[in-house]
Tab-separated table of C-alpha atoms in Angstrom:
chain	number	residue	atom	x	y	z
A	123	MET	CA	-82.554	76.604	-15.719
A	124	ARG	CA	-85.980	78.239	-15.918
A	125	ILE	CA	-86.068	78.203	-12.148
A	126	SER	CA	-86.214	81.944	-11.693
A	127	ALA	CA	-89.846	81.887	-12.760
A	128	GLY	CA	-90.501	79.531	-9.856
A	129	LEU	CA	-88.738	81.894	-7.500
A	130	ALA	CA	-90.855	84.696	-8.887
A	131	VAL	CA	-93.946	82.844	-7.685
A	132	MET	CA	-92.518	83.049	-4.182
A	133	VAL	CA	-91.029	86.538	-4.276
A	134	LEU	CA	-93.951	88.161	-6.045
A	135	GLY	CA	-96.433	86.406	-3.779
A	136	CYS	CA	-98.535	89.463	-3.091
A	137	GLY	CA	-96.905	92.064	-0.896
A	138	ALA	CA	-99.688	94.075	0.689
A	139	VAL	CA	-102.316	93.755	-2.004
A	140	GLY	CA	-104.657	91.571	0.055
A	141	HIS	CA	-106.870	88.563	-0.447
A	142	ALA	CA	-109.141	90.228	-2.987
A	143	VAL	CA	-106.409	90.327	-5.607
A	144	MET	CA	-105.736	86.624	-5.104
A	145	THR	CA	-109.336	85.517	-5.678
A	146	GLY	CA	-109.597	82.878	-8.380
A	147	LEU	CA	-105.849	82.611	-9.034
A	148	ASP	CA	-105.641	79.102	-7.537
A	149	THR	CA	-107.618	77.706	-10.437
A	150	GLY	CA	-104.784	78.442	-12.867
A	151	ILE	CA	-102.221	76.251	-11.121
A	152	GLU	CA	-101.527	72.839	-12.623
A	153	ARG	CA	-101.254	70.415	-9.703
A	154	VAL	CA	-98.901	67.505	-9.016
A	155	ASP	CA	-98.608	65.265	-5.960
A	156	PRO	CA	-94.876	64.820	-5.313
A	157	PHE	CA	-95.336	63.685	-1.690
A	158	LYS	CA	-97.843	60.860	-2.268
A	159	ASP	CA	-97.280	57.798	-0.021
A	160	MET	CA	-93.781	59.016	0.953
A	161	LYS	CA	-92.333	57.384	4.079
A	162	ASN	CA	-89.202	57.726	6.205
A	163	ARG	CA	-88.770	61.359	5.278
A	164	PRO	CA	-86.193	63.654	6.927
A	165	GLN	CA	-87.207	65.486	10.063
A	166	ALA	CA	-88.705	68.916	9.448
A	167	GLY	CA	-86.626	71.899	10.532
A	168	HIS	CA	-87.337	75.602	10.907
A	169	GLY	CA	-88.373	77.729	7.959
A	170	LEU	CA	-89.694	76.518	4.586
A	171	ASN	CA	-87.914	74.432	1.937
A	172	PHE	CA	-88.853	74.488	-1.751
A	173	LEU	CA	-87.626	72.175	-4.483
A	174	LEU	CA	-87.623	74.178	-7.724
A	175	VAL	CA	-87.033	72.330	-10.976
A	176	GLY	CA	-86.707	73.516	-14.553
A	177	THR	CA	-87.957	71.036	-17.147
A	178	ASP	CA	-87.500	70.946	-20.913
A	179	GLY	CA	-90.983	71.445	-22.314
A	180	ARG	CA	-89.757	72.508	-25.747
A	181	GLU	CA	-92.723	70.741	-27.330
A	182	LYS	CA	-94.788	73.774	-26.241
A	183	ILE	CA	-92.543	76.257	-28.075
A	184	SER	CA	-93.612	77.678	-31.445
A	185	PRO	CA	-91.480	76.876	-34.533
A	186	GLU	CA	-90.487	80.545	-34.775
A	187	GLU	CA	-89.281	80.640	-31.175
A	188	LYS	CA	-87.407	77.372	-31.646
A	189	ARG	CA	-85.491	78.881	-34.550
A	190	GLU	CA	-84.834	82.228	-32.872
A	191	TYR	CA	-83.671	80.819	-29.557
A	192	ARG	CA	-81.947	77.664	-30.871
A	193	LEU	CA	-84.361	75.206	-29.227
A	194	GLY	CA	-84.090	72.395	-31.760
A	195	GLY	CA	-83.953	68.717	-30.866
A	196	ALA	CA	-86.351	66.434	-29.068
A	197	PRO	CA	-87.512	67.203	-25.500
A	198	CYS	CA	-85.686	65.118	-22.897
A	199	HIS	CA	-88.507	64.839	-20.292
A	200	CYS	CA	-85.936	65.494	-17.582
A	201	THR	CA	-84.912	68.260	-15.192
A	202	ASP	CA	-82.337	70.644	-16.638
A	203	THR	CA	-82.035	72.550	-13.377
A	204	ILE	CA	-82.631	71.647	-9.740
A	205	MET	CA	-82.485	74.127	-6.863
A	206	LEU	CA	-83.214	73.859	-3.163
A	207	VAL	CA	-84.558	77.126	-1.738
A	208	HIS	CA	-84.836	77.750	2.000
A	209	LEU	CA	-86.847	80.642	3.432
A	210	SER	CA	-85.711	81.281	7.008
A	211	ALA	CA	-88.158	81.077	9.874
A	212	ASP	CA	-87.798	84.814	10.548
A	213	ARG	CA	-88.460	85.454	6.807
A	214	GLU	CA	-85.343	87.619	6.558
A	215	ARG	CA	-83.205	85.334	4.382
A	216	ALA	CA	-83.578	83.099	1.332
A	217	SER	CA	-80.846	80.503	0.721
A	218	VAL	CA	-80.512	78.874	-2.703
A	219	ILE	CA	-78.396	75.771	-3.395
A	220	SER	CA	-77.953	74.611	-6.994
A	221	LEU	CA	-77.722	70.852	-7.521
A	222	PRO	CA	-75.825	69.877	-10.721
A	223	ARG	CA	-78.110	68.005	-13.099
A	224	ASP	CA	-75.385	65.397	-13.753
A	225	SER	CA	-74.866	64.708	-10.037
A	226	TYR	CA	-74.239	61.065	-9.145
A	227	ALA	CA	-77.410	59.916	-7.405
A	228	GLU	CA	-79.054	56.708	-6.237
A	229	VAL	CA	-82.802	56.628	-6.804
A	230	PRO	CA	-84.838	54.566	-4.332
A	231	ALA	CA	-86.967	51.614	-5.436
A	232	HIS	CA	-89.874	52.772	-7.590
A	233	ARG	CA	-92.165	52.042	-10.532
A	234	ASP	CA	-91.043	53.486	-13.880
A	235	LEU	CA	-93.565	55.994	-15.234
A	236	VAL	CA	-92.872	55.065	-18.859
A	237	SER	CA	-92.519	51.281	-18.795
A	238	GLY	CA	-94.567	50.553	-15.687
A	239	LYS	CA	-91.837	48.208	-14.450
A	240	ASP	CA	-90.732	48.051	-10.834
A	241	HIS	CA	-87.108	49.058	-10.307
A	242	LYS	CA	-84.802	48.417	-7.389
A	243	ALA	CA	-82.641	51.232	-6.071
A	244	HIS	CA	-79.938	52.037	-8.625
A	245	PRO	CA	-77.461	54.786	-9.599
A	246	VAL	CA	-78.408	57.506	-12.115
A	247	LYS	CA	-77.602	61.078	-13.002
A	248	LEU	CA	-79.842	63.241	-10.838
A	249	ASN	CA	-81.843	64.704	-13.724
A	250	ALA	CA	-82.863	61.188	-14.813
A	251	ALA	CA	-84.942	60.727	-11.640
A	252	TYR	CA	-87.658	62.892	-13.194
A	253	ALA	CA	-87.726	60.824	-16.398
A	254	GLU	CA	-88.144	57.572	-14.443
A	255	GLY	CA	-90.522	58.675	-11.707
A	256	GLY	CA	-91.573	62.285	-12.222
A	257	PRO	CA	-91.797	64.852	-9.401
A	258	GLN	CA	-92.270	62.221	-6.684
A	259	LEU	CA	-89.083	60.299	-7.465
A	260	THR	CA	-87.201	63.570	-7.859
A	261	VAL	CA	-88.314	64.713	-4.398
A	262	ARG	CA	-87.496	61.327	-2.827
A	263	THR	CA	-84.048	61.279	-4.423
A	264	VAL	CA	-83.162	64.832	-3.378
A	265	GLU	CA	-84.379	64.255	0.186
A	266	ASN	CA	-82.291	61.065	0.415
A	267	MET	CA	-79.195	62.891	-0.850
A	268	THR	CA	-79.532	66.043	1.262
A	269	ARG	CA	-81.572	64.914	4.301
A	270	VAL	CA	-83.508	68.180	3.881
A	271	LYS	CA	-87.293	67.804	4.121
A	272	ILE	CA	-89.028	69.511	1.206
A	273	ASP	CA	-92.221	71.422	2.017
A	274	HIS	CA	-93.262	72.575	-1.454
A	275	TYR	CA	-92.531	71.651	-5.078
A	276	LEU	CA	-92.568	74.086	-8.053
A	277	GLU	CA	-91.880	73.173	-11.671
A	278	VAL	CA	-91.226	75.558	-14.575
A	279	ASP	CA	-90.633	74.876	-18.290
A	280	PHE	CA	-89.349	76.943	-21.241
A	281	THR	CA	-92.709	78.579	-21.929
A	282	SER	CA	-93.336	79.424	-18.262
A	283	PHE	CA	-89.964	81.054	-17.971
A	284	MET	CA	-90.295	83.276	-21.034
A	285	LYS	CA	-93.843	84.377	-20.142
A	286	THR	CA	-92.787	85.321	-16.623
A	287	VAL	CA	-89.804	87.409	-17.716
A	288	ASP	CA	-91.848	89.200	-20.373
A	289	ALA	CA	-94.644	89.886	-17.859
A	290	MET	CA	-92.075	91.644	-15.661
A	291	GLY	CA	-90.959	93.805	-18.561
A	292	GLY	CA	-87.636	92.006	-18.859
A	293	VAL	CA	-84.832	91.555	-16.323
A	294	GLU	CA	-81.602	93.552	-16.119
A	295	ILE	CA	-78.330	91.635	-16.439
A	296	CYS	CA	-74.801	93.033	-16.658
A	297	THR	CA	-71.606	91.422	-17.892
A	298	ALA	CA	-68.020	92.657	-17.922
A	299	LYS	CA	-67.037	90.708	-21.029
A	300	THR	CA	-68.531	89.543	-24.297
A	301	MET	CA	-70.694	86.439	-23.896
A	302	ARG	CA	-71.372	84.339	-26.991
A	303	ASP	CA	-72.686	80.785	-27.257
A	304	PRO	CA	-73.365	79.463	-30.760
A	305	ASN	CA	-75.477	76.639	-29.328
A	306	THR	CA	-78.072	78.953	-27.755
A	307	GLY	CA	-77.532	82.083	-29.854
A	308	LEU	CA	-76.536	84.171	-26.819
A	309	ASP	CA	-74.633	87.277	-27.938
A	310	LEU	CA	-74.050	89.956	-25.296
A	311	LEU	CA	-71.447	92.710	-25.419
A	312	PRO	CA	-69.936	94.053	-22.173
A	313	GLY	CA	-72.382	96.264	-20.329
A	314	THR	CA	-75.922	96.241	-18.944
A	315	HIS	CA	-78.784	94.604	-20.823
A	316	ARG	CA	-82.519	94.246	-20.215
A	317	LEU	CA	-83.315	90.748	-21.420
A	318	THR	CA	-86.675	89.671	-22.827
A	319	GLY	CA	-88.048	86.235	-21.991
A	320	GLY	CA	-86.399	84.577	-24.994
A	321	GLN	CA	-83.061	86.318	-24.427
A	322	ALA	CA	-83.163	85.412	-20.740
A	323	LEU	CA	-83.712	81.788	-21.723
A	324	GLN	CA	-80.580	81.947	-23.878
A	325	TYR	CA	-78.662	83.449	-20.953
A	326	VAL	CA	-79.601	80.781	-18.407
A	327	ARG	CA	-79.204	77.873	-20.871
A	328	SER	CA	-75.729	78.765	-22.168
A	329	ARG	CA	-72.905	76.375	-21.295
A	330	HIS	CA	-70.252	77.377	-23.840
A	331	VAL	CA	-69.402	81.004	-23.045
A	332	ASP	CA	-66.383	80.010	-20.945
A	333	GLY	CA	-64.622	76.872	-19.810
A	334	ALA	CA	-66.834	76.371	-16.744
A	335	SER	CA	-69.591	74.447	-18.577
A	336	ASP	CA	-72.441	73.512	-16.188
A	337	LEU	CA	-70.808	75.222	-13.194
A	338	GLY	CA	-70.664	78.512	-15.099
A	339	ARG	CA	-74.243	78.032	-16.213
A	340	MET	CA	-75.417	77.476	-12.627
A	341	GLN	CA	-73.664	80.675	-11.570
A	342	ARG	CA	-75.364	82.628	-14.352
A	343	GLN	CA	-78.692	81.161	-13.261
A	344	GLN	CA	-78.029	82.355	-9.730
A	345	ARG	CA	-77.145	85.826	-11.030
A	346	PHE	CA	-80.425	85.861	-12.896
A	347	VAL	CA	-82.400	84.844	-9.802
A	348	ALA	CA	-80.717	87.627	-7.808
A	349	ALA	CA	-81.585	90.133	-10.552
A	350	LEU	CA	-85.169	88.892	-10.575
A	351	ILE	CA	-85.464	89.365	-6.808
A	352	LYS	CA	-83.959	92.851	-7.096
A	353	GLN	CA	-86.457	93.890	-9.746
A	354	ALA	CA	-89.455	92.288	-8.047
A	355	THR	CA	-88.787	93.787	-4.631
A	356	GLY	CA	-87.424	97.132	-5.787
A	357	GLY	CA	-89.691	97.874	-8.741
A	358	GLY	CA	-92.983	98.317	-6.918
A	359	VAL	CA	-94.489	95.075	-8.241
A	360	LEU	CA	-95.496	93.898	-4.775
A	361	LEU	CA	-97.346	97.121	-3.986
A	362	ASN	CA	-99.152	97.637	-7.293
A	363	PRO	CA	-102.413	95.593	-7.273
A	364	VAL	CA	-103.000	95.864	-11.036
A	365	LYS	CA	-99.456	94.924	-11.973
A	366	PHE	CA	-99.396	92.195	-9.367
A	367	LYS	CA	-102.683	90.718	-10.572
A	368	GLU	CA	-101.444	90.581	-14.172
A	369	LEU	CA	-98.115	89.060	-13.241
A	370	SER	CA	-99.633	86.563	-10.788
A	371	SER	CA	-102.032	85.304	-13.440
A	372	THR	CA	-99.098	84.728	-15.787
A	373	LEU	CA	-97.068	82.969	-13.119
A	374	LEU	CA	-99.772	80.734	-11.742
A	375	GLY	CA	-101.058	79.842	-15.162
A	376	SER	CA	-97.672	78.509	-16.252
A	377	VAL	CA	-96.249	76.496	-13.341
A	378	ARG	CA	-96.883	73.111	-11.746
A	379	ALA	CA	-97.019	72.975	-7.959
A	380	ASP	CA	-97.892	70.648	-5.115
A	381	LYS	CA	-101.462	70.662	-3.787
A	382	GLY	CA	-100.464	72.510	-0.633
A	383	PHE	CA	-99.104	75.578	-2.434
A	384	GLY	CA	-101.721	78.144	-3.400
A	385	SER	CA	-102.830	81.735	-3.024
A	386	GLU	CA	-102.882	81.615	0.796
A	387	GLN	CA	-99.253	80.498	0.866
A	388	MET	CA	-98.336	83.127	-1.703
A	389	LEU	CA	-100.060	85.784	0.383
A	390	ALA	CA	-98.092	84.833	3.502
A	391	LEU	CA	-94.807	84.632	1.604
A	392	GLY	CA	-95.334	87.940	-0.115
A	393	GLN	CA	-96.096	89.682	3.166
A	394	ALA	CA	-92.986	88.170	4.742
A	395	MET	CA	-90.705	89.048	1.827
A	396	ARG	CA	-91.900	92.550	0.982
A	397	ASP	CA	-88.779	94.041	2.614
A	398	PHE	CA	-86.398	91.721	0.758
A	399	THR	CA	-83.410	93.148	-1.111
A	400	PRO	CA	-80.725	91.315	-3.140
A	401	SER	CA	-78.587	91.122	0.012
A	402	SER	CA	-81.378	89.105	1.662
A	403	SER	CA	-80.608	86.178	-0.645
A	404	GLU	CA	-77.571	83.901	-0.695
A	405	PHE	CA	-76.492	81.395	-3.323
A	406	ALA	CA	-74.274	78.317	-3.379
A	407	SER	CA	-73.605	75.258	-5.522
A	408	VAL	CA	-72.999	71.844	-4.030
A	409	PRO	CA	-69.239	71.392	-3.421
A	410	ILE	CA	-67.774	69.045	-6.041
A	411	GLY	CA	-65.368	66.217	-5.252
A	412	SER	CA	-64.992	64.892	-8.808
A	413	PRO	CA	-66.456	66.649	-11.879
A	414	SER	CA	-66.143	63.492	-14.005
A	415	PHE	CA	-66.854	60.452	-11.858
A	416	PRO	CA	-67.308	57.417	-14.195
A	417	VAL	CA	-70.238	55.064	-13.582
A	418	LYS	CA	-70.740	51.914	-15.639
A	419	GLY	CA	-73.780	52.158	-17.861
A	420	ILE	CA	-74.274	55.857	-17.095
A	421	GLY	CA	-71.072	57.591	-18.118
A	422	SER	CA	-69.406	60.577	-16.500
A	423	THR	CA	-71.195	62.006	-13.464
A	424	VAL	CA	-70.554	64.801	-10.976
A	425	LYS	CA	-69.547	63.424	-7.593
A	426	TRP	CA	-70.211	65.642	-4.595
A	427	ASP	CA	-67.627	66.379	-1.908
A	428	GLU	CA	-69.635	64.579	0.764
A	429	PRO	CA	-68.156	66.209	3.935
A	430	LYS	CA	-68.479	69.746	2.544
A	431	ALA	CA	-71.923	69.066	1.077
A	432	ALA	CA	-73.080	67.670	4.424
A	433	LYS	CA	-72.065	70.912	6.180
A	434	LEU	CA	-73.930	72.969	3.586
A	435	PHE	CA	-77.163	71.016	3.919
A	436	ASP	CA	-76.837	70.904	7.703
A	437	ALA	CA	-76.797	74.715	7.737
A	438	MET	CA	-80.006	74.694	5.703
A	439	ARG	CA	-81.649	72.171	8.043
A	440	GLN	CA	-80.605	74.229	11.076
A	441	ASP	CA	-81.945	77.451	9.519
A	442	ARG	CA	-78.475	79.036	9.544
A	443	PRO	CA	-76.829	81.191	6.861
A	444	LEU	CA	-74.873	79.059	4.394
A	445	ALA	CA	-71.679	80.965	5.178
A	446	PRO	CA	-70.550	83.192	8.075
A	447	VAL	CA	-71.561	86.834	7.844
A	448	ARG	CA	-68.848	88.842	6.085
A	449	PRO	CA	-67.070	91.427	8.251
A	450	GLY	CA	-68.732	94.789	7.833
A	451	LYS	CA	-71.652	93.343	5.901
A	452	ALA	CA	-74.136	95.329	7.939
A	453	THR	CA	-72.545	98.606	6.813
A	454	ALA	CA	-74.314	100.161	3.859
A	455	ARG	CA	-72.092	100.287	0.772
A	456	PRO	CA	-72.808	101.488	-2.757
A	457	ALA	CA	-73.414	98.709	-5.255
A	458	ALA	CA	-70.299	97.887	-7.297
A	459	VAL	CA	-70.156	97.321	-11.049
A	460	PRO	CA	-68.702	93.928	-12.082
A	461	VAL	CA	-65.471	93.998	-14.107
A	462	ASP	CA	-63.452	91.295	-15.806
A	463	VAL	CA	-60.205	91.724	-13.811
A	464	PRO	CA	-60.177	92.222	-9.999
A	465	PRO	CA	-59.059	95.815	-9.287
A	466	GLN	CA	-56.521	94.536	-6.754
A	467	GLN	CA	-54.566	92.984	-9.633
A	468	ILE	CA	-54.297	96.212	-11.666
A	469	ARG	CA	-51.410	98.659	-11.214
A	470	VAL	CA	-52.466	102.249	-11.961
A	471	GLN	CA	-50.509	105.488	-12.362
A	472	VAL	CA	-52.535	108.706	-12.255
A	473	GLU	CA	-51.613	112.024	-13.915
A	474	ASN	CA	-53.391	115.354	-13.688
A	475	GLY	CA	-54.197	116.531	-17.198
A	476	THR	CA	-55.796	119.795	-16.032
A	477	ARG	CA	-54.909	122.955	-14.123
A	478	ILE	CA	-57.194	121.904	-11.256
A	479	ASP	CA	-54.990	121.696	-8.165
A	480	GLY	CA	-55.028	118.332	-6.401
A	481	LEU	CA	-57.130	116.531	-9.035
A	482	GLY	CA	-54.537	113.804	-9.554
A	483	GLY	CA	-54.425	113.072	-5.842
A	484	ARG	CA	-58.209	112.862	-5.592
A	485	VAL	CA	-58.432	110.443	-8.526
A	486	ASP	CA	-55.595	108.309	-7.146
A	487	ALA	CA	-57.269	108.093	-3.730
A	488	ALA	CA	-60.679	107.276	-5.219
A	489	LEU	CA	-59.269	104.498	-7.411
A	490	ARG	CA	-57.359	103.090	-4.447
A	491	ALA	CA	-60.538	103.154	-2.330
A	492	THR	CA	-62.343	100.883	-4.794
A	493	GLY	CA	-59.448	98.427	-4.780
A	494	PHE	CA	-57.013	99.421	-7.547
A	495	ASP	CA	-53.276	99.107	-6.860
A	496	THR	CA	-52.387	102.750	-7.465
A	497	THR	CA	-48.831	104.054	-7.136
A	498	GLY	CA	-49.895	106.640	-4.568
A	499	ALA	CA	-47.686	109.171	-6.363
A	500	PRO	CA	-49.808	111.041	-8.925
A	501	GLY	CA	-47.979	113.384	-11.271
A	502	ASN	CA	-48.759	116.109	-13.790
A	503	GLY	CA	-49.494	115.190	-17.400
A	504	ALA	CA	-47.587	116.493	-20.425
A	505	SER	CA	-50.698	118.508	-21.303
A	506	ARG	CA	-52.768	120.493	-18.806
A	507	GLU	CA	-55.674	121.014	-21.221
A	508	VAL	CA	-57.160	117.492	-21.216
A	509	ARG	CA	-60.956	117.713	-21.346
A	510	ARG	CA	-61.871	114.025	-21.370
A	511	THR	CA	-60.205	111.555	-18.989
A	512	VAL	CA	-57.933	109.152	-20.875
A	513	VAL	CA	-56.944	105.575	-19.936
A	514	THR	CA	-53.815	104.489	-21.827
A	515	TYR	CA	-52.721	100.871	-21.801
A	516	ASP	CA	-50.549	98.231	-23.411
A	517	PRO	CA	-52.760	96.054	-25.685
A	518	ARG	CA	-51.492	93.002	-23.808
A	519	TRP	CA	-53.353	94.285	-20.736
A	520	ASP	CA	-56.557	95.400	-22.471
A	521	ARG	CA	-58.841	93.587	-19.995
A	522	SER	CA	-57.250	95.474	-17.096
A	523	ALA	CA	-57.684	98.763	-18.971
A	524	ARG	CA	-61.380	98.105	-19.536
A	525	SER	CA	-61.791	97.468	-15.808
A	526	VAL	CA	-60.167	100.845	-15.038
A	527	SER	CA	-62.280	102.595	-17.669
A	528	THR	CA	-65.453	101.133	-16.128
A	529	ALA	CA	-64.525	102.846	-12.856
A	530	LEU	CA	-64.147	106.156	-14.718
A	531	PRO	CA	-67.459	106.756	-16.569
A	532	GLY	CA	-67.015	108.509	-19.912
A	533	SER	CA	-63.254	107.958	-20.076
A	534	GLU	CA	-61.468	107.275	-23.377
A	535	LEU	CA	-59.467	104.085	-23.886
A	536	ARG	CA	-56.219	104.573	-25.832
A	537	ALA	CA	-53.852	101.701	-26.707
A	538	VAL	CA	-50.112	102.388	-26.369
A	539	PRO	CA	-47.998	99.393	-27.440
A	540	GLY	CA	-45.015	98.800	-25.167
A	541	GLN	CA	-46.413	100.738	-22.186
A	542	GLY	CA	-46.189	97.675	-19.943
A	543	ARG	CA	-48.583	96.333	-17.326
A	544	THR	CA	-49.191	99.651	-15.539
A	545	VAL	CA	-52.352	101.402	-16.718
A	546	LEU	CA	-52.027	105.192	-17.013
A	547	VAL	CA	-54.986	107.429	-16.121
A	548	ILE	CA	-54.800	111.042	-17.331
A	549	ALA	CA	-57.509	112.862	-15.401
A	550	GLY	CA	-59.457	115.339	-17.531
A	551	ALA	CA	-61.737	118.245	-16.774
A	552	ASP	CA	-64.755	115.965	-17.160
A	553	TYR	CA	-63.814	113.885	-14.107
A	554	ARG	CA	-66.635	113.684	-11.564
A	555	LYS	CA	-66.205	110.485	-9.575
A	556	VAL	CA	-64.893	106.914	-9.471
A	557	VAL	CA	-67.579	104.228	-9.667
A	558	PRO	CA	-66.987	101.293	-7.274
A	559	VAL	CA	-66.104	98.085	-9.132
A	560	ARG	CA	-65.600	94.450	-8.183
A	561	ALA	CA	-64.501	91.235	-9.854
A	562	GLU	CA	-67.342	89.862	-11.988
A	563	ASP	CA	-66.935	86.352	-10.548
A	564	PRO	CA	-67.296	86.492	-6.749
A	565	TYR	CA	-67.803	82.723	-6.522
A	566	GLN	CA	-64.147	82.114	-5.685
A	567	GLY	CA	-64.463	83.154	-2.060
A	568	GLY	CA	-65.893	81.289	0.902
A	569	ALA	CA	-65.497	77.716	2.077
A	570	VAL	CA	-68.407	76.562	-0.060
A	571	GLY	CA	-68.464	79.367	-2.623
A	572	VAL	CA	-71.429	81.194	-1.104
A	573	VAL	CA	-72.363	84.631	-2.430
A	574	THR	CA	-75.168	87.040	-1.582
A	575	GLY	CA	-77.470	88.575	-4.144
A	576	ASP	CA	-75.987	92.056	-3.807
A	577	GLN	CA	-72.634	90.645	-4.969
A	578	VAL	CA	-73.969	89.402	-8.289
A	579	VAL	CA	-76.538	91.977	-9.468
A	580	CYS	CA	-75.788	95.068	-11.546
A	581	GLY	CA	-74.438	98.077	-9.690
A	582	ARG	CA	-76.100	101.451	-9.917
């Protein structure tokens, strides 16, 4: 769940700041050897593959932070989040696949790190591989499950994550509905928020803001990674030597990495990714066959849909996009603001509340262009002196009304019991434009639920 800090190591590699800025940074990296004595590994493909894991590490958190961010309990010494990241050979695309921590897995024969006992191959939940055999067993298990050869390993804990986000000055997240989780303390109202490190940790840890549990949490983690990439590549971090030096020191001083990943690799990655945008990244979760597959002695596990998962990992091995390019994707489009209800599901009637000729027609056409189901027959309002645009709605369809109001910045929401499902827009003299909107959850589309970063970051 703290994986975005690991991605930041890659994305913020260095841009064009040069070798001088990187001098001495290697010494701050804590090293692990996840590939020691590994045999019968998958065949290497094109591009680079990273295994990014988020570990607990709450023993490093101060008592004050534990109370503020609801981090009580004993550390589990396991991986809360596991992501495979593929950087394409042409360095124009990053593909991220989230692996559920409760995935049914079979760890290969190994020696237990805690007890020192030798174990035969046996079934576990995927996050338990780290507890039994650390980074090496985690890498071996993931490679056996995916047949994707891992080139580099990065590990981030609670402290690393919070330091990284704070060093970036926070990360911008937007939500179309209230998000509250009493377990983590997350409490966000609809809108755009710049999260500090601690708040970001609450956001990526939360599992109880909807009924999607771990799947919803993985999607929020992916949104956060996309937002991090957007800020890193669009905020001048890569081109500012002073800012880069400060941030790199924070990153490298708070992660664990394999011996082959250092400043030279960061330099090459940063140069390759300096032109990245959110649309350069794509995200997917492993297709699920059974969300509650019972295993004796382990409990309920997440069973993958093997045929669909195989296609997903094959695309990664072959250095192909995880999903076909969407029609018209190459055409530049303004970023859309996420809303709770898809505009295609909302019926809208427009009225002109001013004496401006043709205003109703322009508003109707603009709302229709962003996806709303308008009547196409705008009329004149009872009053022609409306200064502020009004959105009237039946309280039973309040979520739809909020979606319409989001598309009309500055509009007033007004409940009218008994109005029915059609939302009425009375265009006022303050009308300037319709802001493009989209459904907040784009993960429904695509054969394997693949989305690109530009679909899940905040619109402008």
